[in-house]
């Protein structure tokens, strides 16, 4: 049976020593988030995820969800776990205090999401989707809608979903056909079929609030004619009590590669009562607000799987005795050495860990931008944070999930044949991790979003005025510190590759947009590696400062330095290869006619 | 439902145009293997794999195997398919004619294995394991054993297995505990438990011939004390008829990530009657003979999965309409363009295809070395082939299976959300592909075999006297041909990286063997990419020759040139990154004490 230990120490190190969250204590919600309080919250989070969610992860995968007469039942133990989760107030950690939330920094929500996902990916998606619905209603709903839905969504008594995809409309939401007909009372009747709806139906919460993209009659074609609707499973009476069952049903559960414990539903709307949220025909914009947060959530899923896979692979590698070390026996009293003595096993483990801890730092840094963008009094700071967020979100979503799948698979490899066997649990992490590369915008789309939208926006302001000065400035300072110089030099080299790639894009992506499309994923990888490198120097700097001050656990802090070295020696060299690939351009990619494939 | 079209045209192109198999017509078995005959055989192979094996692939995955009272039943349709397979004589394609085989070149066996695996990985393992047993008995059995077992194994009436792994002994076969006690009649009683035994028990063949590693009483400890035994499921009477049921039973089927249609058995031997094969205490050597062929078989599994995943991803990408091309609508009469217009979709597809077709050429080239090593009259040629085979086998096994998993996953990505859904079948390819990285020696072990054993053997003879002259010589000649020069220059660059990496290993791997262990996988990757590059130039050369002669399908031949360009521009640049990682050395990898993981 796999196990999970929430990496609370590393979370706190990132928040307070690396990102210096203390410095933001004047922001709303940050004042309460002292190290002591946050430490206590994370410890409680560790408890519920380790003791309640993790033990039903493997069994949930085995059992899957059940559909009978339109009712979906999650695997054994999920309903009880969900009850504990909402009773613990976990759904409302970062929610608006006006509606019962605790108003804590978004960073904390990300940390909790990470723990839930590492412990039980399938479970974590139920509250995860609710957060998406909360975001949409908070930002686009009327005051009345907010008052009606937010308290119960934030408490978790009600759950939420996002209904976007249709059979013919995945990436291309402009092709959506679901219709919404206005009624004399100001409501709409929504009809259509949505597919791949995560947590679309279940009996864990009293109600489910579906957010649904649909077209008004005579709406313009394409993405300009899509509106967003609230369609509750049970209609809500003016006093907040539940009314009639709405005409939205789950007609089918999908059989999938993984995340079996989460219900992936085909949802049929047949004249279901819906309420317009935001402006008519502006639904896609509203949906994107909520997808940005969702994308950061998915990014976290990527390294969460890698984290739990790493932990279990480490335990196995310390325990499993096979062969002698290349340099002679290390456990001569045993029939063989533990496999953690072998360099190639360590290469697998350290790749996962250098990614996990780099990604965690980058995820929290990104989440901090959400907090700054929402809560900072200074408009310039808010804009800088927005700019950074725009760049970092697609990078984190695509790179973290690509890598999470890959490094989970590397961790599986440490188990040898046992890795392929269900009961060891690590193959589930790999199967579960695979979905994150696809949903909330497939990773290729993230790369296009970065290169085609985020880079050129405002004449490249985000990159030129925020990203480069931040990372370049830090590295140049660090290069003057002998202890940090080797790291800084390496990251400045990667930054140079990023600049070079950007230059190439400017020169070639404009005159032939296929060149931009062909370069997008490799560009995203260079940016990801550069950002992770930056995060690693900041971790080294923080670790060295603590060591110098005689604070903290020296082994933990020294490990940071080793991992940063590993990252520089074994992962960062890929930026040069990505740059070379970019410069290959699009001509060869586009040369074959479709029929020659 | 996924589909499969056997790539017979490409197989023939590789065999006759690239590898010039005609030139070997004086070798035993090659005289009959004219292009016409081979073409007819491959067409028949395409038929049975496409029409019989492929249609039961998805259902076989869903249903899995059943165990009741020690009897294992494969999924519906498998028994009938197996009957057709052996009635078609497919089991004996390359078998010794003295025992009823057709004696055709080994290359043909590899091609048939590829088709079987692409069509139905789980099925292909049943005859695949039999081939391992045939090899062992052919090369190490007594004349009497060969006469008793080979005819029925070659015909497929009986199946074979390899019983190596025990709970405590996976990579480290020196830890095996299964015992064999000699009896007065010259037989042995074998007792012990073996795990992860593929095709260990089933009811598709009349008998199953288990090849079992066990220890004689008072055998030396470690790998020097292991012997190999034949343990038939049913004892065989002197007249060849079946006698008593032997005391070997399947006590359990493993639940796995994939290859559900193949029975992965825990096998209990309780005083089962066995027969020593080969010399006492020399069992491991005998087993390795048979594992070398098995490793090439597994290498083929790697690109086979990628091939079928590619084919289905292409079909989907031509059919699926989402978004407009970056350069403007390509199908203005449709609601959106087929996604094959998007560069990033093509990047995924072409990575898979450039790998598949490069790997196929390299696999057949490697298989040709098996034929030369076994059949060439000139001892020097035989030794050169053996040397090359020793290098290429671990490279193909590890690189093809790592890549096969990765590129199958890239093909899944083209399907978006549908890729994650069972009924589309592509997620099965990814799950099935994952095992090939593990069994027959985990890929990390292949890298150690290459760097620690194959490179230094005979003072580096294989590399210095065969591999480098072959590839370097060809590329230098090609560099003088303006049409081949750009490819040759690129591959010579990769070869330089390989030389540089070898130099580094010489200087650093001797004084600290962990440096060799830390470099092994990256070294293997450089060698794989270099060899694939060589294969791509040979394909371009052959394609250009045919185009110049006005032979063949120009679109097919021109595609070879495009794919070679793609390989050089988008895959070969990785050699520099691997070299940089090698030069990182082992110090950082080994710096953390086990408890700091």
mmCIF file with all atom_site columns, C-alpha atoms in Angstrom, chain B residues 343-453:
data_model
loop_
_atom_site.group_PDB
_atom_site.id
_atom_site.type_symbol
_atom_site.label_atom_id
_atom_site.label_alt_id
_atom_site.label_comp_id
_atom_site.label_asym_id
_atom_site.label_entity_id
_atom_site.label_seq_id
_atom_site.pdbx_PDB_ins_code
_atom_site.Cartn_x
_atom_site.Cartn_y
_atom_site.Cartn_z
_atom_site.occupancy
_atom_site.B_iso_or_equiv
_atom_site.pdbx_formal_charge
_atom_site.auth_seq_id
_atom_site.auth_comp_id
_atom_site.auth_asym_id
_atom_site.auth_atom_id
_atom_site.pdbx_PDB_model_num
ATOM 1   C CA . UNK B 1 343 ? 2.144   22.599  -36.099 1.00 0.00 ? 343 UNK B CA 1
ATOM 2   C CA . UNK B 1 344 ? 2.096   21.279  -32.540 1.00 0.00 ? 344 UNK B CA 1
ATOM 3   C CA . UNK B 1 345 ? -0.117  18.324  -33.523 1.00 0.00 ? 345 UNK B CA 1
ATOM 4   C CA . UNK B 1 346 ? 2.343   17.593  -36.310 1.00 0.00 ? 346 UNK B CA 1
ATOM 5   C CA . UNK B 1 347 ? 5.252   17.868  -33.908 1.00 0.00 ? 347 UNK B CA 1
ATOM 6   C CA . UNK B 1 348 ? 3.686   15.091  -31.831 1.00 0.00 ? 348 UNK B CA 1
ATOM 7   C CA . UNK B 1 349 ? 2.847   12.931  -34.828 1.00 0.00 ? 349 UNK B CA 1
ATOM 8   C CA . UNK B 1 350 ? 6.185   13.361  -36.575 1.00 0.00 ? 350 UNK B CA 1
ATOM 9   C CA . UNK B 1 351 ? 8.177   12.682  -33.420 1.00 0.00 ? 351 UNK B CA 1
ATOM 10  C CA . UNK B 1 352 ? 6.377   9.354   -33.168 1.00 0.00 ? 352 UNK B CA 1
ATOM 11  C CA . UNK B 1 353 ? 6.831   8.571   -36.834 1.00 0.00 ? 353 UNK B CA 1
ATOM 12  C CA . UNK B 1 354 ? 10.481  9.620   -37.086 1.00 0.00 ? 354 UNK B CA 1
ATOM 13  C CA . UNK B 1 355 ? 11.104  7.387   -34.103 1.00 0.00 ? 355 UNK B CA 1
ATOM 14  C CA . UNK B 1 356 ? 9.014   4.488   -35.459 1.00 0.00 ? 356 UNK B CA 1
ATOM 15  C CA . UNK B 1 357 ? 10.617  4.360   -38.869 1.00 0.00 ? 357 UNK B CA 1
ATOM 16  C CA . UNK B 1 358 ? 14.111  4.960   -37.545 1.00 0.00 ? 358 UNK B CA 1
ATOM 17  C CA . UNK B 1 359 ? 13.596  2.279   -34.919 1.00 0.00 ? 359 UNK B CA 1
ATOM 18  C CA . UNK B 1 360 ? 12.188  -0.197  -37.429 1.00 0.00 ? 360 UNK B CA 1
ATOM 19  C CA . UNK B 1 361 ? 15.270  0.189   -39.606 1.00 0.00 ? 361 UNK B CA 1
ATOM 20  C CA . UNK B 1 362 ? 17.558  -0.180  -36.592 1.00 0.00 ? 362 UNK B CA 1
ATOM 21  C CA . UNK B 1 363 ? 15.628  -3.214  -35.305 1.00 0.00 ? 363 UNK B CA 1
ATOM 22  C CA . UNK B 1 364 ? 15.887  -4.982  -38.660 1.00 0.00 ? 364 UNK B CA 1
ATOM 23  C CA . UNK B 1 365 ? 19.551  -4.041  -38.955 1.00 0.00 ? 365 UNK B CA 1
ATOM 24  C CA . UNK B 1 366 ? 20.114  -5.524  -35.497 1.00 0.00 ? 366 UNK B CA 1
ATOM 25  C CA . UNK B 1 367 ? 18.124  -8.638  -36.422 1.00 0.00 ? 367 UNK B CA 1
ATOM 26  C CA . UNK B 1 368 ? 20.272  -9.000  -39.523 1.00 0.00 ? 368 UNK B CA 1
ATOM 27  C CA . UNK B 1 369 ? 23.293  -9.207  -37.216 1.00 0.00 ? 369 UNK B CA 1
ATOM 28  C CA . UNK B 1 370 ? 21.592  -12.181 -35.513 1.00 0.00 ? 370 UNK B CA 1
ATOM 29  C CA . UNK B 1 371 ? 21.303  -13.877 -38.892 1.00 0.00 ? 371 UNK B CA 1
ATOM 30  C CA . UNK B 1 372 ? 24.892  -13.066 -39.833 1.00 0.00 ? 372 UNK B CA 1
ATOM 31  C CA . UNK B 1 373 ? 26.209  -14.163 -36.438 1.00 0.00 ? 373 UNK B CA 1
ATOM 32  C CA . UNK B 1 374 ? 24.406  -17.487 -36.770 1.00 0.00 ? 374 UNK B CA 1
ATOM 33  C CA . UNK B 1 375 ? 24.680  -18.205 -40.465 1.00 0.00 ? 375 UNK B CA 1
ATOM 34  C CA . UNK B 1 376 ? 27.650  -16.462 -42.061 1.00 0.00 ? 376 UNK B CA 1
ATOM 35  C CA . UNK B 1 377 ? 30.418  -18.802 -43.280 1.00 0.00 ? 377 UNK B CA 1
ATOM 36  C CA . UNK B 1 378 ? 33.171  -16.260 -42.484 1.00 0.00 ? 378 UNK B CA 1
ATOM 37  C CA . UNK B 1 379 ? 34.177  -16.205 -38.812 1.00 0.00 ? 379 UNK B CA 1
ATOM 38  C CA . UNK B 1 380 ? 35.283  -12.559 -39.010 1.00 0.00 ? 380 UNK B CA 1
ATOM 39  C CA . UNK B 1 381 ? 31.860  -11.537 -40.275 1.00 0.00 ? 381 UNK B CA 1
ATOM 40  C CA . UNK B 1 382 ? 30.221  -13.580 -37.557 1.00 0.00 ? 382 UNK B CA 1
ATOM 41  C CA . UNK B 1 383 ? 32.313  -11.909 -34.896 1.00 0.00 ? 383 UNK B CA 1
ATOM 42  C CA . UNK B 1 384 ? 31.646  -8.421  -36.245 1.00 0.00 ? 384 UNK B CA 1
ATOM 43  C CA . UNK B 1 385 ? 27.943  -9.184  -36.197 1.00 0.00 ? 385 UNK B CA 1
ATOM 44  C CA . UNK B 1 386 ? 28.161  -10.511 -32.638 1.00 0.00 ? 386 UNK B CA 1
ATOM 45  C CA . UNK B 1 387 ? 30.015  -7.402  -31.558 1.00 0.00 ? 387 UNK B CA 1
ATOM 46  C CA . UNK B 1 388 ? 27.475  -5.116  -33.133 1.00 0.00 ? 388 UNK B CA 1
ATOM 47  C CA . UNK B 1 389 ? 24.610  -7.141  -31.695 1.00 0.00 ? 389 UNK B CA 1
ATOM 48  C CA . UNK B 1 390 ? 26.080  -6.827  -28.231 1.00 0.00 ? 390 UNK B CA 1
ATOM 49  C CA . UNK B 1 391 ? 26.088  -3.034  -28.508 1.00 0.00 ? 391 UNK B CA 1
ATOM 50  C CA . UNK B 1 392 ? 22.804  -2.563  -30.305 1.00 0.00 ? 392 UNK B CA 1
ATOM 51  C CA . UNK B 1 393 ? 20.634  -4.877  -28.191 1.00 0.00 ? 393 UNK B CA 1
ATOM 52  C CA . UNK B 1 394 ? 20.667  -2.908  -24.915 1.00 0.00 ? 394 UNK B CA 1
ATOM 53  C CA . UNK B 1 395 ? 20.463  0.380   -26.824 1.00 0.00 ? 395 UNK B CA 1
ATOM 54  C CA . UNK B 1 396 ? 17.414  -0.758  -28.770 1.00 0.00 ? 396 UNK B CA 1
ATOM 55  C CA . UNK B 1 397 ? 15.776  -2.327  -25.725 1.00 0.00 ? 397 UNK B CA 1
ATOM 56  C CA . UNK B 1 398 ? 16.083  0.760   -23.531 1.00 0.00 ? 398 UNK B CA 1
ATOM 57  C CA . UNK B 1 399 ? 15.718  3.568   -26.046 1.00 0.00 ? 399 UNK B CA 1
ATOM 58  C CA . UNK B 1 400 ? 12.892  2.011   -28.065 1.00 0.00 ? 400 UNK B CA 1
ATOM 59  C CA . UNK B 1 401 ? 10.834  1.241   -24.992 1.00 0.00 ? 401 UNK B CA 1
ATOM 60  C CA . UNK B 1 402 ? 11.436  4.611   -23.280 1.00 0.00 ? 402 UNK B CA 1
ATOM 61  C CA . UNK B 1 403 ? 10.501  6.345   -26.505 1.00 0.00 ? 403 UNK B CA 1
ATOM 62  C CA . UNK B 1 404 ? 7.637   3.999   -27.318 1.00 0.00 ? 404 UNK B CA 1
ATOM 63  C CA . UNK B 1 405 ? 5.979   4.945   -24.057 1.00 0.00 ? 405 UNK B CA 1
ATOM 64  C CA . UNK B 1 406 ? 6.667   8.637   -24.605 1.00 0.00 ? 406 UNK B CA 1
ATOM 65  C CA . UNK B 1 407 ? 5.568   8.807   -28.237 1.00 0.00 ? 407 UNK B CA 1
ATOM 66  C CA . UNK B 1 408 ? 2.461   6.687   -27.577 1.00 0.00 ? 408 UNK B CA 1
ATOM 67  C CA . UNK B 1 409 ? 1.649   9.297   -24.956 1.00 0.00 ? 409 UNK B CA 1
ATOM 68  C CA . UNK B 1 410 ? 2.297   12.076  -27.510 1.00 0.00 ? 410 UNK B CA 1
ATOM 69  C CA . UNK B 1 411 ? -0.154  10.336  -29.860 1.00 0.00 ? 411 UNK B CA 1
ATOM 70  C CA . UNK B 1 412 ? -2.685  10.115  -27.042 1.00 0.00 ? 412 UNK B CA 1
ATOM 71  C CA . UNK B 1 413 ? -2.266  13.873  -26.621 1.00 0.00 ? 413 UNK B CA 1
ATOM 72  C CA . UNK B 1 414 ? -3.503  14.456  -30.192 1.00 0.00 ? 414 UNK B CA 1
ATOM 73  C CA . UNK B 1 415 ? -6.872  12.984  -29.146 1.00 0.00 ? 415 UNK B CA 1
ATOM 74  C CA . UNK B 1 416 ? -7.386  15.581  -26.409 1.00 0.00 ? 416 UNK B CA 1
ATOM 75  C CA . UNK B 1 417 ? -9.879  14.321  -23.828 1.00 0.00 ? 417 UNK B CA 1
ATOM 76  C CA . UNK B 1 418 ? -10.848 11.369  -26.000 1.00 0.00 ? 418 UNK B CA 1
ATOM 77  C CA . UNK B 1 419 ? -7.336  10.046  -25.598 1.00 0.00 ? 419 UNK B CA 1
ATOM 78  C CA . UNK B 1 420 ? -8.007  9.460   -21.917 1.00 0.00 ? 420 UNK B CA 1
ATOM 79  C CA . UNK B 1 421 ? -11.198 7.473   -22.593 1.00 0.00 ? 421 UNK B CA 1
ATOM 80  C CA . UNK B 1 422 ? -11.005 3.698   -22.816 1.00 0.00 ? 422 UNK B CA 1
ATOM 81  C CA . UNK B 1 423 ? -13.115 3.140   -25.911 1.00 0.00 ? 423 UNK B CA 1
ATOM 82  C CA . UNK B 1 424 ? -10.727 5.093   -28.139 1.00 0.00 ? 424 UNK B CA 1
ATOM 83  C CA . UNK B 1 425 ? -8.065  2.544   -27.355 1.00 0.00 ? 425 UNK B CA 1
ATOM 84  C CA . UNK B 1 426 ? -5.029  4.803   -27.396 1.00 0.00 ? 426 UNK B CA 1
ATOM 85  C CA . UNK B 1 427 ? -4.694  4.923   -23.608 1.00 0.00 ? 427 UNK B CA 1
ATOM 86  C CA . UNK B 1 428 ? -4.320  1.130   -23.707 1.00 0.00 ? 428 UNK B CA 1
ATOM 87  C CA . UNK B 1 429 ? -1.295  1.506   -25.968 1.00 0.00 ? 429 UNK B CA 1
ATOM 88  C CA . UNK B 1 430 ? 0.319   3.791   -23.393 1.00 0.00 ? 430 UNK B CA 1
ATOM 89  C CA . UNK B 1 431 ? -0.439  1.431   -20.498 1.00 0.00 ? 431 UNK B CA 1
ATOM 90  C CA . UNK B 1 432 ? 0.715   -1.608  -22.451 1.00 0.00 ? 432 UNK B CA 1
ATOM 91  C CA . UNK B 1 433 ? 3.874   0.165   -23.628 1.00 0.00 ? 433 UNK B CA 1
ATOM 92  C CA . UNK B 1 434 ? 4.916   0.947   -20.052 1.00 0.00 ? 434 UNK B CA 1
ATOM 93  C CA . UNK B 1 435 ? 5.853   -2.657  -19.181 1.00 0.00 ? 435 UNK B CA 1
ATOM 94  C CA . UNK B 1 436 ? 8.483   -2.877  -21.903 1.00 0.00 ? 436 UNK B CA 1
ATOM 95  C CA . UNK B 1 437 ? 10.672  -0.364  -20.048 1.00 0.00 ? 437 UNK B CA 1
ATOM 96  C CA . UNK B 1 438 ? 10.791  -2.767  -17.114 1.00 0.00 ? 438 UNK B CA 1
ATOM 97  C CA . UNK B 1 439 ? 10.910  -6.419  -18.062 1.00 0.00 ? 439 UNK B CA 1
ATOM 98  C CA . UNK B 1 440 ? 13.781  -8.362  -19.603 1.00 0.00 ? 440 UNK B CA 1
ATOM 99  C CA . UNK B 1 441 ? 16.100  -6.102  -17.646 1.00 0.00 ? 441 UNK B CA 1
ATOM 100 C CA . UNK B 1 442 ? 14.911  -2.654  -16.574 1.00 0.00 ? 442 UNK B CA 1
ATOM 101 C CA . UNK B 1 443 ? 16.201  0.092   -18.848 1.00 0.00 ? 443 UNK B CA 1
ATOM 102 C CA . UNK B 1 444 ? 18.704  1.333   -16.274 1.00 0.00 ? 444 UNK B CA 1
ATOM 103 C CA . UNK B 1 445 ? 20.200  -2.159  -16.314 1.00 0.00 ? 445 UNK B CA 1
ATOM 104 C CA . UNK B 1 446 ? 20.430  -2.060  -20.118 1.00 0.00 ? 446 UNK B CA 1
ATOM 105 C CA . UNK B 1 447 ? 22.451  1.140   -19.830 1.00 0.00 ? 447 UNK B CA 1
ATOM 106 C CA . UNK B 1 448 ? 24.786  -0.479  -17.304 1.00 0.00 ? 448 UNK B CA 1
ATOM 107 C CA . UNK B 1 449 ? 25.108  -3.526  -19.550 1.00 0.00 ? 449 UNK B CA 1
ATOM 108 C CA . UNK B 1 450 ? 26.134  -1.223  -22.393 1.00 0.00 ? 450 UNK B CA 1
ATOM 109 C CA . UNK B 1 451 ? 28.566  0.938   -20.459 1.00 0.00 ? 451 UNK B CA 1
ATOM 110 C CA . UNK B 1 452 ? 29.888  -1.584  -17.957 1.00 0.00 ? 452 UNK B CA 1
ATOM 111 C CA . UNK B 1 453 ? 30.042  -4.722  -20.066 1.00 0.00 ? 453 UNK B CA 1
#
